Amino acid sequence: MTAPKETAAIQAGPIEAGPKKLFIKTYGCQMNVYDSERMAEAMGANGYVTTDRADDADMILLNTCHIREKAAEKVYSELGRLRPLKDANPDLKIGIAGCVAQAEGEEILKRAPVVDLVVGPQTYHRLPAMEQAARAGARPVDTDFPEEDKFERLPKGPRASRGPTAFLTVQEGCDKFCAFCVVPYTRGAEVSRPAERLLREARDLVERGVREITLLGQNVNGYHGEGPDGTWTLARLVRALAEIDGLWRIRYTTSHPNDMTDDLIAAHGDEAKLMPYLHLPVQSGSDRILKAMNRKHTAQDYLRLIERLRKARPDLALSGDFIVGFPGETDQDFEDTLGLVRAVGYHSAFTFKYSARPGTPAAERPVLPEALLDERLHRLQALITEQQKAAQLAQVGREVGVLFEKTGRLPGQMVGKSDYLHAVHVGDCDAKPGELRRVRITASAPNSLSGELVPVPA
Ligand code: SAH
Ligand code: SF4
Ligand code: F3S
C-alpha cells in the first residue's frame, strides 16, 4: 500500500494552479449513480476533476436517497462526520443532491449549517452556477421541476474512455403512487427522454468502450419516448439499440408488472442482445395487501405474467423487491408472500422492512411491532437465500457468456458478469476487461460463481 499513499501525499500538497477536486458519495438506486456521473461531468465546466478522497476535496456532494427512513438519516450522520473537514478547510463546499434534497429542500440548510447548497434531481444542470453562487457566499436551494430537459442542458465535459458496462437513464419519475413510496414526490411525474437522443448517447458510450448498457427508469418499461415516427415503447427502443454494432448486451431496470407489454415480452423471446434477467418487483403475495399498497394488480396477475415471460424465454432469471410488515399485514398475508416466492423461484431479491415515509398515504396507518417485522424479514430472507443458492448451483457444469469487467483479488484472476447477472470469477485468465468469453461454471460460492474459460476454437 505504500505507492498509493505516496501519490496521495503528492496530491494533497499545495498545487495552486491544479484543478479543483470533487468528491461525490452516492446513495440509493442506479439512477443516482447515473446522475452522479452527469454531475461530475457538469462540474468539469467549473474546473473540477473527481477524487475518491473526501479529505482531499474542494467540494463534497452527497447524492442522497429518501426511500426509507434509514437511507435519509444516513445523510445527517455523514454530514456530522464531514464537519471536521469543513472546520479544517473553510473553502470546502458541501452540497446535498438527490431525493433528500428534493424532499427536504430548505430544511436541510436549517438542520445542517455545514451545507452550502441543495440541488434536486431535476435541476442539477444548474449545479455549476450554484457552486459559483456558494463560493460568492450564498446558500442556494433549487428543487424545481423545470420545463427544460436537464440532460440537454448539462455542460459537456471532455469525453473519457469507459469501462465495459454503463447505465443510461431513459425515463424518470413515477405516476403509480404506491401507498408507501416517496418516489412520485421526489422524482415527479413520468417523463421519457426522446429516442434519438438515447440512441446518440448509446452510440457515444459504445465508441468509448461500453459493451453492455442497462436502461434505467423508476418505471422503465413504462417508457413512451418521442421517436422519429411517433411514440416509442421500451421494446422498440431495445430493438433499435440492438442494431448498434459493438453493443452486445442490453438490460433494463426497474419494471412494473402493469407495464410489461406484449412487445416487451416478445423481445425477451427473440432479441438475442436482451439479457435473460428481469427485475420485476411485486412487493407482496397477498391480494389484500397489494390492494392496500395501490399496486393495481393481484398475485395471480403477477404469476400469469411470469408464466408468459417464461414461455417467451424459458431460462429467464427473475429478481424482485418485497416489503414485509406493511400496515395491516397479517400472518396469513405474510404466508401468501412466502407462497408467491416459492411459486416464482427467484434468482435473487431485495427484502425491506416497511418504513413509514412522511407524506405518503400509508404513513397515516398504525405500524406493526418492530420485532414482528424483524421476524418476517428473517424468514423471507432465508427463503430467498435458499432460492439464490439453488439458482447458482444450477449453473454449475453449464457454459455461459461472461463479460469481463476487472481483475480479481487473486493474481491472474478476472471477474465478470454472466448473462444472468451472476458475478463470475475466473483464475489464470487471459481475458481482458471488455471481452465477452464463454466460461464453464465449476463452483458456486455464497455470492458468486467460479469457472474456467472455454478454449476458443483455432
Ligand atoms: N419503481 C420500483 C422501485 C422503486 S423503490 C418499483 O415500482 O418496484 C425500490 C424498492 O424500495 C421498492 O420496490 C420497494 O420494495 C422498496 N420501498 C419503497 N418504499 C419503501 C418503504 N416506504 N418502506 C420499505 N421499502 C420501500
Ligand atoms: Fe414507488 Fe410504486 Fe412508483 Fe415503484 S411504482 S417508484 S414503488 S410508487
Ligand atoms: Fe432513493 Fe430517490 Fe432512487 S428515493 S431509490 S434515490 S429515486
Coordinates of C-alpha atoms and ligand atoms in Angstrom, one line a residue:
M1 CA 0.0 0.0 0.0
T2 CA 3.0 2.4 0.1
A3 CA 2.7 3.6 -3.5
P4 CA -0.9 4.9 -3.3
K5 CA 0.0 6.7 0.0
E6 CA 2.9 8.5 -1.7
T7 CA 0.7 9.5 -4.6
A8 CA -1.9 10.8 -2.1
A9 CA 0.7 12.8 -0.3
I10 CA 1.8 14.5 -3.5
Q11 CA -1.8 15.2 -4.5
A12 CA -2.6 16.7 -1.1
G13 CA 0.3 19.2 -1.5
P14 CA -0.3 22.8 -2.3
I15 CA -0.6 22.7 -6.1
E16 CA -2.2 26.1 -6.6
A17 CA -2.9 26.0 -10.3
G18 CA -4.2 22.4 -10.4
P19 CA -7.9 21.5 -11.0
K20 CA -10.3 21.6 -8.1
K21 CA -11.4 18.3 -6.7
L22 CA -14.9 17.0 -6.4
F23 CA -15.8 14.1 -4.1
I24 CA -19.2 12.5 -4.7
K25 CA -20.8 10.0 -2.4
T26 CA -23.8 8.2 -3.9
Y27 CA -26.7 6.6 -2.0
G28 CA -29.9 4.9 -3.3
C29 CA -30.7 3.5 -6.7
Q30 CA -28.8 3.2 -10.0
M31 CA -30.5 6.4 -11.2
N32 CA -28.5 8.2 -8.6
V33 CA -25.3 6.5 -9.8
Y34 CA -26.1 7.8 -13.3
D35 CA -26.9 11.3 -12.0
S36 CA -23.6 11.4 -10.0
E37 CA -21.7 10.7 -13.2
R38 CA -23.6 13.5 -15.0
M39 CA -22.9 15.9 -12.1
A40 CA -19.2 15.1 -12.2
E41 CA -19.1 15.8 -15.9
A42 CA -21.1 19.1 -15.4
M43 CA -18.7 20.3 -12.8
G44 CA -15.8 19.8 -15.3
A45 CA -17.1 23.1 -16.6
N46 CA -16.1 24.8 -13.3
G47 CA -12.6 23.2 -13.5
Y48 CA -13.3 20.2 -11.3
V49 CA -12.0 16.7 -11.5
T50 CA -13.2 13.9 -9.3
T51 CA -11.3 12.5 -6.3
D52 CA -12.0 9.4 -4.3
R53 CA -10.9 11.1 -1.1
A54 CA -13.2 13.4 0.9
D55 CA -10.3 14.9 2.8
D56 CA -8.7 16.0 -0.4
A57 CA -11.8 17.7 -1.9
D58 CA -12.6 21.3 -2.6
M59 CA -16.3 20.3 -2.9
I60 CA -18.2 17.3 -1.5
L61 CA -21.5 16.3 -2.9
L62 CA -23.8 13.8 -1.2
N63 CA -26.3 12.3 -3.8
T64 CA -29.0 11.1 -1.5
C65 CA -31.9 8.7 -1.2
H66 CA -35.2 9.2 0.6
I67 CA -36.8 5.8 0.1
R68 CA -36.6 4.5 3.7
E69 CA -36.0 6.4 7.0
K70 CA -32.6 4.8 7.4
A71 CA -31.5 5.9 3.9
A72 CA -32.5 9.5 4.7
E73 CA -30.9 9.6 8.1
K74 CA -27.6 8.4 6.7
V75 CA -27.2 11.9 5.2
Y76 CA -27.2 13.7 8.5
S77 CA -24.8 11.2 10.1
E78 CA -22.4 11.7 7.1
L79 CA -22.7 15.5 7.5
G80 CA -21.6 15.1 11.1
R81 CA -18.5 13.2 10.0
L82 CA -17.7 15.9 7.4
R83 CA -17.9 18.7 9.9
P84 CA -14.2 18.5 10.9
L85 CA -13.1 18.7 7.3
K86 CA -15.1 21.9 6.9
D87 CA -13.6 23.3 10.1
A88 CA -10.1 22.5 8.8
N89 CA -10.8 23.9 5.3
P90 CA -13.3 26.8 5.3
D91 CA -13.1 26.9 1.4
L92 CA -14.6 23.4 1.3
K93 CA -18.1 23.5 -0.2
I94 CA -20.7 20.8 0.7
G95 CA -23.7 20.1 -1.4
I96 CA -26.8 17.9 -1.0
A97 CA -28.2 16.5 -4.2
G98 CA -30.8 13.7 -4.9
C99 CA -34.1 12.7 -3.3
V100 CA -33.5 14.0 0.3
A101 CA -32.6 17.4 -1.3
Q102 CA -35.9 17.3 -3.2
A103 CA -38.0 16.2 -0.2
E104 CA -36.5 18.4 2.4
G105 CA -35.1 21.4 0.5
E106 CA -34.6 24.5 2.7
E107 CA -35.0 22.3 5.9
I108 CA -31.5 20.9 5.2
L109 CA -29.9 24.3 5.5
K110 CA -31.6 24.8 8.8
R111 CA -30.8 21.4 10.2
A112 CA -27.2 21.3 8.9
P113 CA -25.2 24.6 8.9
V114 CA -22.3 22.9 7.1
V115 CA -24.3 22.6 3.9
D116 CA -23.7 25.2 1.3
L117 CA -26.1 24.2 -1.4
V118 CA -29.1 21.9 -2.0
V119 CA -30.0 20.7 -5.5
G120 CA -32.8 18.4 -6.5
P121 CA -32.6 15.5 -9.1
Q122 CA -34.3 17.6 -11.8
T123 CA -32.1 20.7 -11.7
Y124 CA -28.5 19.6 -11.4
H125 CA -27.6 21.1 -14.8
R126 CA -27.7 24.3 -12.8
L127 CA -25.2 22.9 -10.3
P128 CA -22.1 24.7 -11.8
A129 CA -23.8 28.1 -11.4
M130 CA -25.0 27.1 -7.9
E131 CA -21.4 26.2 -6.9
Q132 CA -20.2 29.7 -8.1
A133 CA -23.0 31.3 -6.1
A134 CA -22.0 29.3 -3.0
R135 CA -18.4 30.5 -3.5
A136 CA -19.7 34.0 -3.5
G137 CA -21.3 33.5 -0.1
A138 CA -24.9 32.4 -1.0
R139 CA -26.6 29.2 0.2
P140 CA -28.6 28.3 -2.9
V141 CA -31.5 25.8 -2.9
D142 CA -33.0 24.6 -6.2
T143 CA -35.6 21.9 -6.2
D144 CA -37.7 23.0 -9.2
F145 CA -39.3 20.6 -11.7
P146 CA -38.2 22.7 -14.7
E147 CA -39.6 22.5 -18.2
E148 CA -36.3 22.2 -19.9
D149 CA -34.5 18.8 -20.3
K150 CA -31.6 18.8 -17.9
F151 CA -29.7 16.2 -19.9
E152 CA -29.7 18.5 -22.9
R153 CA -28.6 21.5 -20.8
L154 CA -25.7 19.8 -19.0
P155 CA -22.4 21.4 -19.7
K156 CA -20.3 18.9 -21.7
G157 CA -17.0 17.9 -20.3
P158 CA -14.2 16.1 -22.2
R159 CA -15.1 12.5 -23.3
A160 CA -13.4 9.9 -21.2
S161 CA -12.9 6.3 -22.0
R162 CA -15.3 4.0 -20.1
G163 CA -15.5 0.6 -18.6
P164 CA -17.4 -2.1 -20.4
T165 CA -20.8 -1.5 -18.7
A166 CA -22.8 1.7 -18.3
F167 CA -26.2 2.9 -17.2
L168 CA -28.4 5.0 -19.4
T169 CA -31.4 6.8 -17.9
V170 CA -34.3 6.7 -20.4
Q171 CA -37.2 7.5 -18.2
E172 CA -37.6 9.3 -14.9
G173 CA -40.4 9.8 -12.3
C174 CA -43.4 7.8 -11.4
D175 CA -47.2 8.2 -11.7
K176 CA -48.1 5.0 -9.9
F177 CA -48.3 6.3 -6.3
C178 CA -47.9 3.1 -4.4
A179 CA -49.2 3.9 -0.9
F180 CA -45.8 3.5 0.8
C181 CA -43.5 5.2 -1.7
V182 CA -41.8 8.7 -1.9
V183 CA -40.6 8.4 -5.5
P184 CA -43.6 10.1 -7.2
Y185 CA -42.9 13.1 -4.9
T186 CA -39.1 13.2 -5.1
R187 CA -38.8 12.4 -8.8
G188 CA -42.1 13.9 -10.1
A189 CA -44.3 12.7 -12.9
E190 CA -43.2 10.1 -15.5
V191 CA -41.1 11.7 -18.3
S192 CA -39.4 9.7 -21.1
R193 CA -36.4 11.0 -23.0
P194 CA -36.6 11.2 -26.8
A195 CA -35.4 8.0 -28.5
E196 CA -33.0 9.7 -30.9
R197 CA -31.0 11.3 -28.1
L198 CA -30.8 8.0 -26.3
L199 CA -29.5 6.3 -29.4
R200 CA -27.0 9.0 -29.8
E201 CA -25.8 8.7 -26.2
A202 CA -25.7 4.9 -26.5
R203 CA -23.5 5.1 -29.7
D204 CA -21.2 7.5 -27.9
L205 CA -20.9 5.1 -25.0
V206 CA -20.1 2.2 -27.4
E207 CA -17.4 4.3 -29.1
R208 CA -15.8 4.8 -25.7
G209 CA -15.6 1.0 -25.0
V210 CA -19.0 0.2 -23.4
R211 CA -20.4 -3.3 -24.4
E212 CA -23.4 -3.6 -22.1
I213 CA -26.0 -0.9 -21.4
T214 CA -28.6 -1.0 -18.6
L215 CA -31.5 1.2 -19.4
L216 CA -32.8 2.9 -16.2
G217 CA -36.1 4.3 -15.1
Q218 CA -38.2 4.3 -12.0
N219 CA -40.7 2.6 -14.3
V220 CA -38.5 1.9 -17.2
N221 CA -41.0 -0.4 -19.0
G222 CA -43.5 2.5 -18.9
Y223 CA -41.1 4.2 -21.4
H224 CA -43.0 6.2 -24.0
G225 CA -40.4 8.5 -25.6
E226 CA -40.8 10.5 -28.7
G227 CA -39.4 8.6 -31.7
P228 CA -38.8 9.7 -35.3
D229 CA -42.2 8.2 -36.3
G230 CA -44.3 8.6 -33.2
T231 CA -44.1 7.4 -29.7
W232 CA -41.7 4.5 -29.0
T233 CA -42.2 1.8 -26.4
L234 CA -39.3 0.3 -24.4
A235 CA -39.3 -2.8 -26.7
R236 CA -38.9 -0.5 -29.7
L237 CA -36.0 1.3 -28.1
V238 CA -34.4 -2.1 -27.1
R239 CA -34.6 -3.3 -30.7
A240 CA -33.1 -0.1 -32.1
L241 CA -30.3 -0.2 -29.6
A242 CA -29.7 -3.9 -30.5
E243 CA -28.7 -2.7 -34.0
I244 CA -25.7 -0.8 -32.7
D245 CA -22.5 -2.7 -33.6
G246 CA -20.2 -3.2 -30.7
L247 CA -23.1 -3.2 -28.2
W248 CA -23.5 -6.8 -27.1
R249 CA -25.8 -6.7 -24.1
I250 CA -28.9 -4.8 -23.1
R251 CA -30.6 -4.8 -19.7
Y252 CA -33.3 -2.6 -18.1
T253 CA -34.5 -1.8 -14.6
T254 CA -36.8 -1.3 -12.7
S255 CA -40.0 -2.6 -14.2
H256 CA -43.6 -2.5 -13.0
P257 CA -45.7 -5.6 -13.7
N258 CA -48.6 -3.5 -15.1
D259 CA -46.3 -2.0 -17.8
M260 CA -45.0 -5.4 -19.0
T261 CA -46.4 -5.1 -22.6
D262 CA -46.7 -7.8 -25.2
D263 CA -44.0 -6.4 -27.4
L264 CA -41.5 -6.3 -24.5
I265 CA -42.4 -9.9 -23.6
A266 CA -41.8 -10.9 -27.2
A267 CA -38.5 -9.1 -27.3
H268 CA -37.3 -11.3 -24.4
G269 CA -38.1 -14.3 -26.7
D270 CA -36.3 -13.1 -29.9
E271 CA -33.9 -10.3 -29.2
A272 CA -30.6 -12.0 -28.5
K273 CA -28.9 -8.9 -27.1
L274 CA -31.6 -8.5 -24.4
M275 CA -30.3 -10.4 -21.5
P276 CA -32.3 -13.2 -19.8
Y277 CA -32.7 -11.4 -16.5
L278 CA -35.6 -9.3 -15.2
H279 CA -36.1 -7.3 -12.0
L280 CA -39.8 -7.3 -11.6
P281 CA -40.8 -6.2 -8.1
V282 CA -44.2 -7.4 -6.7
Q283 CA -43.8 -6.2 -3.0
S284 CA -46.3 -8.7 -1.6
G285 CA -48.1 -12.0 -2.4
S286 CA -51.3 -11.1 -0.6
D287 CA -54.1 -9.5 -2.7
R288 CA -55.4 -7.7 0.3
I289 CA -52.0 -6.0 0.9
L290 CA -51.4 -5.4 -2.8
K291 CA -54.7 -3.5 -2.9
A292 CA -53.8 -1.5 0.2
M293 CA -50.5 -0.8 -1.4
N294 CA -52.3 0.6 -4.5
R295 CA -50.3 -1.8 -6.7
K296 CA -53.3 -2.3 -9.0
H297 CA -52.6 -6.0 -9.7
T298 CA -53.2 -9.3 -7.9
A299 CA -50.8 -12.0 -7.1
Q300 CA -52.4 -14.2 -9.8
D301 CA -51.8 -11.4 -12.4
Y302 CA -48.2 -11.4 -11.5
L303 CA -47.8 -15.2 -11.6
R304 CA -49.6 -15.3 -15.0
L305 CA -47.2 -12.6 -16.3
I306 CA -44.2 -14.6 -15.2
E307 CA -45.6 -17.6 -17.0
R308 CA -45.9 -15.7 -20.2
L309 CA -42.4 -14.3 -19.8
R310 CA -41.0 -17.8 -19.3
K311 CA -42.9 -19.1 -22.3
A312 CA -41.1 -16.5 -24.3
R313 CA -37.7 -17.1 -22.6
P314 CA -37.6 -20.3 -20.6
D315 CA -34.3 -19.5 -18.9
L316 CA -35.3 -16.0 -17.8
A317 CA -33.8 -15.3 -14.3
L318 CA -36.1 -13.2 -12.1
S319 CA -35.4 -10.9 -9.2
G320 CA -37.8 -8.8 -7.2
D321 CA -38.4 -6.4 -4.3
F322 CA -40.5 -7.3 -1.2
I323 CA -41.8 -5.2 1.7
V324 CA -42.6 -7.0 4.9
G325 CA -44.8 -5.6 7.6
F326 CA -46.9 -3.2 5.6
P327 CA -49.6 -1.7 7.9
G328 CA -52.3 -4.3 8.5
E329 CA -50.2 -7.3 7.2
T330 CA -51.5 -10.4 9.0
D331 CA -49.7 -13.7 9.4
Q332 CA -51.8 -15.1 6.5
D333 CA -50.8 -12.1 4.3
F334 CA -47.1 -12.9 5.0
E335 CA -47.6 -16.6 4.3
D336 CA -49.1 -15.6 1.0
T337 CA -45.9 -13.7 0.2
L338 CA -43.8 -16.8 1.0
G339 CA -46.2 -18.8 -1.2
L340 CA -45.7 -16.4 -4.1
V341 CA -41.9 -16.5 -3.7
R342 CA -42.0 -20.3 -3.7
A343 CA -44.2 -20.3 -6.8
V344 CA -41.8 -18.0 -8.7
G345 CA -38.4 -19.2 -7.8
Y346 CA -36.2 -16.1 -7.8
H347 CA -32.5 -15.8 -8.7
S348 CA -32.3 -13.0 -6.1
A349 CA -34.5 -10.5 -4.4
F350 CA -34.3 -7.4 -2.2
T351 CA -36.3 -7.5 1.0
F352 CA -37.2 -4.5 3.1
K353 CA -38.9 -3.8 6.3
Y354 CA -41.7 -1.3 5.8
S355 CA -40.7 2.2 6.7
A356 CA -43.3 4.9 7.1
R357 CA -42.5 7.8 4.9
P358 CA -43.8 11.3 5.7
G359 CA -46.4 12.5 3.1
T360 CA -47.3 9.0 1.8
P361 CA -50.9 7.6 2.3
A362 CA -49.6 4.5 4.2
A363 CA -47.8 6.7 6.8
E364 CA -51.3 7.5 8.2
R365 CA -51.8 3.9 9.3
P366 CA -50.6 2.3 12.5
V367 CA -47.3 0.4 12.2
L368 CA -46.7 -3.2 13.2
P369 CA -44.3 -4.1 16.1
E370 CA -40.7 -3.9 15.0
A371 CA -40.0 -7.5 16.4
L372 CA -42.6 -8.9 14.0
L373 CA -41.0 -7.0 11.1
D374 CA -37.7 -8.5 12.0
E375 CA -39.0 -12.0 12.2
R376 CA -40.8 -11.8 8.9
L377 CA -37.8 -10.2 7.2
H378 CA -35.6 -13.0 8.5
R379 CA -37.9 -15.8 7.3
L380 CA -38.3 -14.2 3.9
Q381 CA -34.6 -13.7 3.5
A382 CA -33.9 -17.3 4.5
L383 CA -36.2 -18.5 1.7
I384 CA -34.7 -16.2 -0.8
T385 CA -31.2 -17.2 0.1
E386 CA -32.2 -20.8 -0.4
Q387 CA -33.5 -20.0 -3.9
Q388 CA -30.5 -17.9 -4.8
K389 CA -28.2 -20.8 -3.8
A390 CA -30.3 -23.3 -5.9
A391 CA -30.2 -20.9 -8.9
Q392 CA -26.4 -20.6 -8.6
L393 CA -25.9 -24.4 -8.2
A394 CA -28.0 -25.0 -11.3
Q395 CA -25.3 -23.1 -13.2
V396 CA -22.5 -25.5 -12.2
G397 CA -21.4 -27.5 -15.2
R398 CA -23.1 -25.1 -17.7
E399 CA -21.3 -22.9 -20.2
V400 CA -22.3 -19.2 -20.0
G401 CA -21.2 -15.9 -21.6
V402 CA -19.2 -13.7 -19.3
L403 CA -18.4 -10.1 -19.9
F404 CA -15.2 -9.4 -18.1
E405 CA -15.1 -6.2 -16.1
K406 CA -12.0 -6.1 -13.9
T407 CA -9.1 -8.0 -12.3
G408 CA -10.0 -10.1 -9.2
R409 CA -8.3 -10.2 -5.8
L410 CA -6.1 -13.2 -6.7
P411 CA -3.2 -12.9 -9.1
G412 CA -4.3 -13.7 -12.7
Q413 CA -7.9 -13.7 -11.7
M414 CA -10.6 -11.9 -13.7
V415 CA -14.2 -11.0 -12.7
G416 CA -17.2 -10.5 -14.9
K417 CA -20.9 -11.0 -15.1
S418 CA -22.8 -13.8 -16.7
D419 CA -25.9 -13.3 -18.9
Y420 CA -27.9 -14.0 -15.7
L421 CA -26.0 -11.3 -13.8
H422 CA -24.1 -13.7 -11.6
A423 CA -20.6 -12.5 -10.7
V424 CA -18.1 -15.0 -12.2
H425 CA -14.5 -15.4 -11.1
V426 CA -12.0 -17.0 -13.4
G427 CA -8.5 -17.8 -12.3
D428 CA -5.4 -18.0 -14.6
C429 CA -7.4 -15.9 -17.1
D430 CA -6.1 -14.2 -20.2
A431 CA -9.4 -12.3 -20.9
K432 CA -9.2 -8.5 -20.8
P433 CA -11.8 -6.2 -19.4
G434 CA -14.4 -5.7 -22.1
E435 CA -14.0 -9.2 -23.5
L436 CA -17.1 -11.5 -23.8
R437 CA -16.0 -15.1 -23.4
R438 CA -17.5 -18.5 -22.9
V439 CA -16.9 -19.8 -19.4
R440 CA -17.7 -23.2 -17.9
I441 CA -19.0 -22.8 -14.4
T442 CA -17.2 -25.1 -12.0
A443 CA -18.3 -24.0 -8.5
S444 CA -20.7 -21.8 -6.5
A445 CA -19.8 -19.6 -3.5
P446 CA -22.3 -17.6 -1.5
N447 CA -22.5 -14.6 -3.7
S448 CA -20.6 -15.6 -6.9
L449 CA -19.7 -18.4 -9.2
S450 CA -16.3 -19.5 -10.4
G451 CA -15.3 -21.1 -13.7
E452 CA -12.8 -21.7 -16.4
L453 CA -12.5 -20.2 -19.9
V454 CA -13.8 -22.4 -22.7
P455 CA -10.9 -22.5 -25.3
V456 CA -11.7 -20.5 -28.4
P457 CA -11.6 -22.9 -31.4
A458 CA -8.5 -22.1 -33.6
Ligands
SAH1 N1 -40.0 1.7 -9.1 C1 -39.7 0.5 -8.5 C2 -39.0 0.6 -7.2 C3 -38.7 1.8 -6.5 S1 -38.0 1.8 -4.9 C4 -40.9 -0.4 -8.3 O1 -42.0 0.0 -8.5 O2 -40.8 -1.5 -8.0 C5 -37.2 0.3 -4.6 C6 -37.9 -0.6 -3.6 O3 -37.8 0.0 -2.3 C7 -39.3 -0.8 -3.9 O4 -39.5 -1.8 -4.8 C8 -39.8 -1.3 -2.5 O5 -39.7 -2.6 -2.3 C9 -38.9 -0.5 -1.6 N2 -39.6 0.5 -0.9 C10 -40.1 1.7 -1.4 N3 -40.7 2.4 -0.4 C11 -40.5 1.7 0.8 C12 -40.9 2.0 2.1 N4 -41.6 3.0 2.5 N5 -40.5 1.0 3.0 C13 -39.8 -0.1 2.7 N6 -39.5 -0.3 1.5 C14 -39.8 0.6 0.5
SF4_2 FE1 -42.6 3.8 -5.9 FE2 -44.6 2.3 -6.8 FE3 -43.6 4.2 -8.4 FE4 -42.2 2.0 -7.8 S1 -44.1 2.1 -8.9 S2 -41.4 4.1 -7.8 S3 -42.7 1.5 -5.7 S4 -44.7 4.5 -6.5
F3S3 FE1 -33.8 6.6 -3.4 FE2 -34.6 8.5 -5.0 FE3 -33.6 6.3 -6.1 S1 -35.5 7.9 -3.1 S2 -34.2 4.7 -4.6 S3 -32.5 7.7 -4.8 S4 -35.3 7.5 -6.8

